[in-house]
Short mmCIF file of C-alpha atoms and ligand atoms in Angstrom, two decimals:
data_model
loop_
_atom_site.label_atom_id
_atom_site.label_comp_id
_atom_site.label_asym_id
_atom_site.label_seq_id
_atom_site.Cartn_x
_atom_site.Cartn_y
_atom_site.Cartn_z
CA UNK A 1 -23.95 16.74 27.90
CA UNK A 2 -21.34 14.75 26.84
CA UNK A 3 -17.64 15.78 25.72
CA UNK A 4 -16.30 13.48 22.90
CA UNK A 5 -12.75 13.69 24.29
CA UNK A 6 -10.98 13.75 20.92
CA UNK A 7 -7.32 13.61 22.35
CA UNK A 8 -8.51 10.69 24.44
CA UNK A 9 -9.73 8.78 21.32
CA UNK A 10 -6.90 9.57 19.24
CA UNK A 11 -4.26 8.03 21.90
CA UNK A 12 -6.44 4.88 22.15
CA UNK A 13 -6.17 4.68 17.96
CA UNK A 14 -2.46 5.27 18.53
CA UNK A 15 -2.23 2.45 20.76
CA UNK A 16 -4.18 -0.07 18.49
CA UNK A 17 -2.23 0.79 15.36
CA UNK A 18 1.07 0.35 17.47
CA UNK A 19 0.45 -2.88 19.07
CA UNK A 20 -0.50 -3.86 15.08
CA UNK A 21 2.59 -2.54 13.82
CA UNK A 22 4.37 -4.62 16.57
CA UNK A 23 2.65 -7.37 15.54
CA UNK A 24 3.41 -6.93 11.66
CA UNK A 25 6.10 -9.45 10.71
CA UNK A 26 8.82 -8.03 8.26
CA UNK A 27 9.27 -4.60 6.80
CA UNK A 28 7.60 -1.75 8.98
CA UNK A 29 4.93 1.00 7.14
CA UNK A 30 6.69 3.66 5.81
CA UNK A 31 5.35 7.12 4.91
CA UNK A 32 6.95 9.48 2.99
CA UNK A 33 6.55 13.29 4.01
CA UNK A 34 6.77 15.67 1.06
CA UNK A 35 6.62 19.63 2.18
CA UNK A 36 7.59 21.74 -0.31
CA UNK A 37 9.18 25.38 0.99
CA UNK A 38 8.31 26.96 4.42
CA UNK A 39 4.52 27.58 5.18
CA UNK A 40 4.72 27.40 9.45
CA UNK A 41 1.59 26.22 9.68
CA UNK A 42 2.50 23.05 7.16
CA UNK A 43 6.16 22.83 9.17
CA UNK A 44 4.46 22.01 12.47
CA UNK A 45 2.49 19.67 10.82
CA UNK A 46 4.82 17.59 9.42
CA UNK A 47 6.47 17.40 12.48
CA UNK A 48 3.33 16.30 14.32
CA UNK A 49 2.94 13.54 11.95
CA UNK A 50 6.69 12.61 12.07
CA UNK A 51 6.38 11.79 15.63
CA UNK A 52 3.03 10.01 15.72
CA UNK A 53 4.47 7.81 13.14
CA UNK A 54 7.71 7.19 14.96
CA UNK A 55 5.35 6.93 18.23
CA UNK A 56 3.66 4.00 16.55
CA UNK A 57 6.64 2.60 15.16
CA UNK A 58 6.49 3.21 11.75
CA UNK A 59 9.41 4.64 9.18
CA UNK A 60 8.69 8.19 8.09
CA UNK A 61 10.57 9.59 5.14
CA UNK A 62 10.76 13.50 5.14
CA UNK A 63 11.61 15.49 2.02
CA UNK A 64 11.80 18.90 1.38
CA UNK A 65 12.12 20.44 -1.65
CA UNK A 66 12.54 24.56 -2.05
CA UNK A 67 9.34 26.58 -2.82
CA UNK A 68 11.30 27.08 -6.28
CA UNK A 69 10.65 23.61 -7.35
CA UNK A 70 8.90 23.12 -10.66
CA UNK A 71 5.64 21.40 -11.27
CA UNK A 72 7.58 18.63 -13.66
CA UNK A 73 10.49 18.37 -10.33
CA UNK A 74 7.83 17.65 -8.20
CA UNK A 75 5.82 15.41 -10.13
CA UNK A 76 9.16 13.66 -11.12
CA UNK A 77 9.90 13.31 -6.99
CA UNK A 78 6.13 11.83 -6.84
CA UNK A 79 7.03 9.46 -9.78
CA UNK A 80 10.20 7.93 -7.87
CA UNK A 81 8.23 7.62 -5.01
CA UNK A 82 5.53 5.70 -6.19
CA UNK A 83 8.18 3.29 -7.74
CA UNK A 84 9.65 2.78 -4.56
CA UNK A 85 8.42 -0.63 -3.05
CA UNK A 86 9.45 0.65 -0.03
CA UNK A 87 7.66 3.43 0.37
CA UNK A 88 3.79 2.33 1.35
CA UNK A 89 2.01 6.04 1.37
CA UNK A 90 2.73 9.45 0.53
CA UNK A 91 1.71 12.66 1.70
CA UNK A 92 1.88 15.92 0.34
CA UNK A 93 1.55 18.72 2.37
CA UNK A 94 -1.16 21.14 1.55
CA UNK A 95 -0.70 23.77 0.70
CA UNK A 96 1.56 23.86 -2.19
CA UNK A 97 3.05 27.54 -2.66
CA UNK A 98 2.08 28.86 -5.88
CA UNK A 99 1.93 28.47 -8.95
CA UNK A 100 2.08 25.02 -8.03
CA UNK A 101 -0.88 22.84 -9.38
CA UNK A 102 -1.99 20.95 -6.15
CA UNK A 103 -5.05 19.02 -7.62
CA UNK A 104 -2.38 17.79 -10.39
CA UNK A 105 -0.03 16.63 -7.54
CA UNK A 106 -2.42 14.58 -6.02
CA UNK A 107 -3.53 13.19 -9.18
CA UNK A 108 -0.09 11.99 -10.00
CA UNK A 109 0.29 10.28 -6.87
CA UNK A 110 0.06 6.27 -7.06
CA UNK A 111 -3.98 5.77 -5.72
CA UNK A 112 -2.40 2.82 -4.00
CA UNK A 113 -0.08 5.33 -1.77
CA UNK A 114 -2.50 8.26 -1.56
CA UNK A 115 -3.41 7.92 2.54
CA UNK A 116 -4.23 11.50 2.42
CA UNK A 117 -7.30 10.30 0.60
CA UNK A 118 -7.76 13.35 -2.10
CA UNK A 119 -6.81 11.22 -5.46
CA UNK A 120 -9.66 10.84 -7.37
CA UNK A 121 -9.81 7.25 -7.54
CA UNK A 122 -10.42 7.07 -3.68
CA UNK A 123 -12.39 9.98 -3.59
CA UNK A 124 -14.28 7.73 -6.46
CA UNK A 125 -14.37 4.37 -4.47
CA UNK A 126 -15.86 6.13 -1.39
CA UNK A 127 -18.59 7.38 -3.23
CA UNK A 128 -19.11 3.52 -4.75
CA UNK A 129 -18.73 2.29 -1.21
CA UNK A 130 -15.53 0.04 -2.40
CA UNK A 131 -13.27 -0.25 0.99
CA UNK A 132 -10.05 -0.77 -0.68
CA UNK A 133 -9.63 2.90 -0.80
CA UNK A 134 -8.68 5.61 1.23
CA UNK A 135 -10.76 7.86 3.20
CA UNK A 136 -9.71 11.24 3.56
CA UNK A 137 -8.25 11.18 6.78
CA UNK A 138 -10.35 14.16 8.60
CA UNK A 139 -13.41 12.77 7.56
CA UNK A 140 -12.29 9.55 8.53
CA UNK A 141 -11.80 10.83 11.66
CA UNK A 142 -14.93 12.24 12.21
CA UNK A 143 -16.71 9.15 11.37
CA UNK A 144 -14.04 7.48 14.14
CA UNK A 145 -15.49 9.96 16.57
CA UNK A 146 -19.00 8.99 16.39
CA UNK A 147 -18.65 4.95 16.44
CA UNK A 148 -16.33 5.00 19.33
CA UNK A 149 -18.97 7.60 21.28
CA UNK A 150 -21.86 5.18 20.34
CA UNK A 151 -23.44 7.86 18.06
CA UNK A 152 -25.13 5.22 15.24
CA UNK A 153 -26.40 7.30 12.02
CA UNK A 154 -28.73 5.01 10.98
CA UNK A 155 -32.09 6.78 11.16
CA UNK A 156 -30.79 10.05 11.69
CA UNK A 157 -31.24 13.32 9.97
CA UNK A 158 -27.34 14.01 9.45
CA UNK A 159 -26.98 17.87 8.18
CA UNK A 160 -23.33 18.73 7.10
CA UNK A 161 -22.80 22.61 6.88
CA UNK A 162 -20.07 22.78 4.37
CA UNK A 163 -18.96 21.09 1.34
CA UNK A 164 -15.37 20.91 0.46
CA UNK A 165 -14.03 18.14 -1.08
CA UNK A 166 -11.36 17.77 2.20
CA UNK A 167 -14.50 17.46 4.52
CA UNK A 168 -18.03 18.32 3.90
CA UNK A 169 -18.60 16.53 0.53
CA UNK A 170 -16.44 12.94 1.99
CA UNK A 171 -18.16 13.13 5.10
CA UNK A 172 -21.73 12.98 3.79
CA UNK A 173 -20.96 10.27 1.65
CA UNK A 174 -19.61 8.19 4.20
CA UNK A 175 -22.44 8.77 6.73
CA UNK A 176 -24.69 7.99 3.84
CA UNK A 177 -23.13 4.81 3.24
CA UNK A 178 -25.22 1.85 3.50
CA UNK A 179 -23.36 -0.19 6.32
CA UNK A 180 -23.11 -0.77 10.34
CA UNK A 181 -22.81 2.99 12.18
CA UNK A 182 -23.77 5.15 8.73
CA UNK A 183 -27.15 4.72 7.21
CA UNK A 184 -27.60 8.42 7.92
CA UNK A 185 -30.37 10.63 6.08
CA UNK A 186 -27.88 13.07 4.99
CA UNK A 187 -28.25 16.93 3.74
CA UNK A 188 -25.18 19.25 3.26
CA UNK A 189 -25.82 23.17 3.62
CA UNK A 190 -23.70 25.94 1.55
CA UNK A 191 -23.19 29.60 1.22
CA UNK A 192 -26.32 28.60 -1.63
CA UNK A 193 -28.59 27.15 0.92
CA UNK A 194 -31.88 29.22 2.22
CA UNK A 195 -32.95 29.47 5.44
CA UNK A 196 -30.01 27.68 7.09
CA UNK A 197 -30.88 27.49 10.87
CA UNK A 198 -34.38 25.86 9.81
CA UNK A 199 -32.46 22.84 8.42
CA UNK A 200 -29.78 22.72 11.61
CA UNK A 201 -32.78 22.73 13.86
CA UNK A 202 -33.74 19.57 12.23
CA UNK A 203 -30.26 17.67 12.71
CA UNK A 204 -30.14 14.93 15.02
CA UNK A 205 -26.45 14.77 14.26
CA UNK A 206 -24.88 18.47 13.42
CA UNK A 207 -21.46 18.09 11.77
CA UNK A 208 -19.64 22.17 10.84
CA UNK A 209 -17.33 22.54 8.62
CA UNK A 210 -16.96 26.00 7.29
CA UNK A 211 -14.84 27.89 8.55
CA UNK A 212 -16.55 30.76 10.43
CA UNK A 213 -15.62 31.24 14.12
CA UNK A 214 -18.38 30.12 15.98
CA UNK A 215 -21.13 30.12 13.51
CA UNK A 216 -23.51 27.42 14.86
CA UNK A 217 -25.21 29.12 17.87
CA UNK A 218 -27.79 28.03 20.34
CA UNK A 219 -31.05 28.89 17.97
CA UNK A 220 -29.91 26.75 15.20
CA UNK A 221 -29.05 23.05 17.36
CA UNK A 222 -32.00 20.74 18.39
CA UNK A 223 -31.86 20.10 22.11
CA UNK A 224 -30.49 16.84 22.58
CA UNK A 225 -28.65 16.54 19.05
CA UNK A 226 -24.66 15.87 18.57
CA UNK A 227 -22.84 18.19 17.65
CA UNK A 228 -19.33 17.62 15.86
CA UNK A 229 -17.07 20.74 14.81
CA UNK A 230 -14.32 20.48 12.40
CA UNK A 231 -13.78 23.98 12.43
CA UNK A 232 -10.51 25.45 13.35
CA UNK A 233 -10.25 29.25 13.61
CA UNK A 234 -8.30 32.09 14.43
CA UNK A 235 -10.04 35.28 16.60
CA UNK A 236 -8.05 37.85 18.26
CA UNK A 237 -7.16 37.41 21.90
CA UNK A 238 -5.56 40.28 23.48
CA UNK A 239 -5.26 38.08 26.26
CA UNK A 240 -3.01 35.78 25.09
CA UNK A 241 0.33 35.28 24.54
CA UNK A 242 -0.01 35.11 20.51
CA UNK A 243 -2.40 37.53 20.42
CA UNK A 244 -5.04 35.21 19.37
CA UNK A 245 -7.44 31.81 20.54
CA UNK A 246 -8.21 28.89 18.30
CA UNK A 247 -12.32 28.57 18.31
CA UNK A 248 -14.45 26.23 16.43
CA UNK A 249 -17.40 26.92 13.98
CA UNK A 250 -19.62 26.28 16.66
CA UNK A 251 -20.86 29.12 19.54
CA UNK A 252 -19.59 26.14 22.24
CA UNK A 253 -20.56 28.23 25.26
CA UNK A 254 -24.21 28.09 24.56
CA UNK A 255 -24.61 25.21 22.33
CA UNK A 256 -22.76 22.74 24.84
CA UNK A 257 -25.69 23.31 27.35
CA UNK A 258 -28.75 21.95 25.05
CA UNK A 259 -26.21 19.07 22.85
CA UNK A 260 -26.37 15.68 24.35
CA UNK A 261 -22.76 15.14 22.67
CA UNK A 262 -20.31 17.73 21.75
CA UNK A 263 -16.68 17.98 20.41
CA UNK A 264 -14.77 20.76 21.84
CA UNK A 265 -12.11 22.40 20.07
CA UNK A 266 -8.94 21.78 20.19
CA UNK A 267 -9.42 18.71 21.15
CA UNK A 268 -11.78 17.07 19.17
CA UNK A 269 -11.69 16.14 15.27
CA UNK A 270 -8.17 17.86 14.82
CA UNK A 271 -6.11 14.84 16.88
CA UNK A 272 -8.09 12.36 14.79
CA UNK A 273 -6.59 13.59 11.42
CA UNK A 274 -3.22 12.55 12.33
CA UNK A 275 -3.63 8.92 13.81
CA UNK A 276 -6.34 8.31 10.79
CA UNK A 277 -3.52 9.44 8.54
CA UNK A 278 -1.56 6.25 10.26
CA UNK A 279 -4.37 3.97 10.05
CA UNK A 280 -4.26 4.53 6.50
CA UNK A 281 -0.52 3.83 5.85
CA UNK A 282 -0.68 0.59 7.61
CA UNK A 283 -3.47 -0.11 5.54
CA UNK A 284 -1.28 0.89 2.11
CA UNK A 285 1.71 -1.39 3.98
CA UNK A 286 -0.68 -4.60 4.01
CA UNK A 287 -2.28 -4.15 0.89
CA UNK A 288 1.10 -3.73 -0.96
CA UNK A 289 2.74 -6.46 0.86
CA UNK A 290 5.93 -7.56 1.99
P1 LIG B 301 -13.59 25.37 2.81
O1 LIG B 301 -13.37 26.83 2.94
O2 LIG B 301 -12.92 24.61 1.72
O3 LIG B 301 -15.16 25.08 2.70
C1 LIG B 301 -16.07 25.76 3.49
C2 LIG B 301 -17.48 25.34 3.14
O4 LIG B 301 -18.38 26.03 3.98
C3 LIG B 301 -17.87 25.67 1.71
O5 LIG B 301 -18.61 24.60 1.17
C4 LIG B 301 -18.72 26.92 1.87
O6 LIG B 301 -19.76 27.03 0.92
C5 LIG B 301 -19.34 26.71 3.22
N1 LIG B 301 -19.68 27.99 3.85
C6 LIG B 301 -18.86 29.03 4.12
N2 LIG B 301 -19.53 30.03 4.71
C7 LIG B 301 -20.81 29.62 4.82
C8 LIG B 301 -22.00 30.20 5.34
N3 LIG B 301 -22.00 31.44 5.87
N4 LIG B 301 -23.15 29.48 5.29
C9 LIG B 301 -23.16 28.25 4.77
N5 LIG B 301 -22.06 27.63 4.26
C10 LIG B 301 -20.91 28.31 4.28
O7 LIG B 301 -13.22 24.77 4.24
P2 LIG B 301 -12.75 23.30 4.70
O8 LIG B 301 -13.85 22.32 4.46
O9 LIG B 301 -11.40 23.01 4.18
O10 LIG B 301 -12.61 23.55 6.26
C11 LIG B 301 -13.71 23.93 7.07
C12 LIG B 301 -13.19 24.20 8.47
O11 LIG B 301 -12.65 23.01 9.01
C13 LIG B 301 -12.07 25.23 8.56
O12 LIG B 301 -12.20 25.95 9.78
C14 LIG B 301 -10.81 24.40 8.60
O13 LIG B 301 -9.74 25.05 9.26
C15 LIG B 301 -11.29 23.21 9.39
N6 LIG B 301 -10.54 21.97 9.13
C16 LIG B 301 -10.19 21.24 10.22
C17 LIG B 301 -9.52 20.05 10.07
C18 LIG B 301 -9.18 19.27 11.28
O14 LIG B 301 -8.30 18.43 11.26
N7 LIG B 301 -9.88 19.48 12.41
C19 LIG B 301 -9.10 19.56 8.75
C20 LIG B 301 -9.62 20.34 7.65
C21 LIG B 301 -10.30 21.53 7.86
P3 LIG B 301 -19.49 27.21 -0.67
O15 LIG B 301 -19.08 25.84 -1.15
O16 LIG B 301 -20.82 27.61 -1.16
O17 LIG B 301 -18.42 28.22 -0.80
#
């Protein structure tokens, strides 16, 4: 079995895009960070992307409106920051306290600076295979994953358990793009599907995204197919510190034995989101110019 070191893969991205970015004559990428009130979870991301962006070199712009902001403040904020030439991509942290309307954030954002991927226009152009757009960056990353550990689709039975429009749904359309590394036969499972494990046992290449704590076990994975999990979950822990562990949606202890490739978590999608996120702002910087 093989791990797909997802930390290791990330830092090598990292590396690329800041060599690029040194290489990029005038202005450097700029990202601007919107987080709106106080969710932890959304605070330590921000932060994480913050310094990967200043670890590459490029400008991040953090703002932080209250949780009290209106839907018409926020939408105002996105306006002036899609009019700002020097502004190349802009994210806005998910989730949105309510009642904010999240979809109709997104929408307003300029498709042009979306490098979280979720306006409809790109979620549009990946479906119509048109590269000028931007993938959403944790399917992105999974797709990153596979090239760079040699896994090529083409001719496999992909089967994507989940289909959210952050992961499942993006990810199925990419691996059943028709191009170098996809060319996947692709089926997505649901909470609607029938008999579940018979279609798992049939994946060559396994990818979970739905949010149970270690769903996939050994019965359901083909001996010798890879195996990617997106999932991240919380389970109680008595043993640690926080009281809790992060797990996957896969059963890793069991399945890792009969998978010839294998992401573990942490350490395996979840770094890719972030540097994907970058690879897509450098992307907005050259295709808006200078
Ligand atoms: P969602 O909750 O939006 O979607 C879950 C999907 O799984 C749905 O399509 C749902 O089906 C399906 N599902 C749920 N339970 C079952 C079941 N018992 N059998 C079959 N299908 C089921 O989740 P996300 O896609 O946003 O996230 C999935 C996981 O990935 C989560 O653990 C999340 O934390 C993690 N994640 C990790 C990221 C990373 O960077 N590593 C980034 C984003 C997410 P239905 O549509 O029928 O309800």
């Amino acid at each position: 079995m093989e791990l797909i070191d997802g930390n290791q893969i990330a830092a090598t991205i990292v590396a690329e895009l800041k060599q690029q970015v040194a290489d990029l004559p005038g202005r450097k990428p700029c990202i601007a960070l919107v987080r709106v009130g106080d969710d932890p979870a959304s605070v330590s991301y921000v932060k994480k992307k913050e310094k990967t962006a200043a670890e590459i070199g490029m400008e991040s712009r953090i703002i932080l409106p209250p949780a009290t902001i209106t839907q018409g403040e926020l939408e105002a904020l996105i306006d002036q920051l899609n009019n700002d030439p020097t502004v190349d991509g802009i994210l806005v942290q998910s989730p949105l306290p309510k009642p904010l309307d999240e979809a109709a954030a997104f929408r307003r954002l300029a498709a042009h600076k979306d490098v979280d991927g979720f306006h409809t226009l790109n979620i549009g152009k990946v479906a119509q295979e048109d590269d000028t757009g931007f993938v959403a960056c944790t399917p992105a990353g999974i797709m990153e994953l596979l090239a760079r550990s040699g896994t090529d689709l083409k001719g496999k039975h992909v089967v994507v358990l989940g289909r959210s429009l952050i992961v499942g749904k993006p990810v199925a359309l990419l691996a059943l793009q028709k191009k170098a590394g996809a060319n996947g036969t692709v089926t997505i499972c649901h909470s609607g599907t029938a008999n579940l494990a018979e279609i798992t046992r049939q994946a060559d290449v396994l990818i979970a995204a739905i949010g149970r704590a270690e769903f996939v076990t050994a019965d359901m994975v083909k001996p010798g197919a890879v195996v990617i999990d997106v999932g991240i979950n919380r389970v109680a822990d008595p043993s640690k510190k926080t009281g809790y562990r992060l797990t996957g949606d896969v059963h890793f202890p069991t399945v890792s034995t009969l998978a010839s490739k294998i992401t573990p978590v942490p350490g395996g999608v979840g770094p890719m989101t972030v540097c994907m996120l970058m690879k897509n702002t450098l992307k907005a910087r050259l295709q808006n110019g200078a």
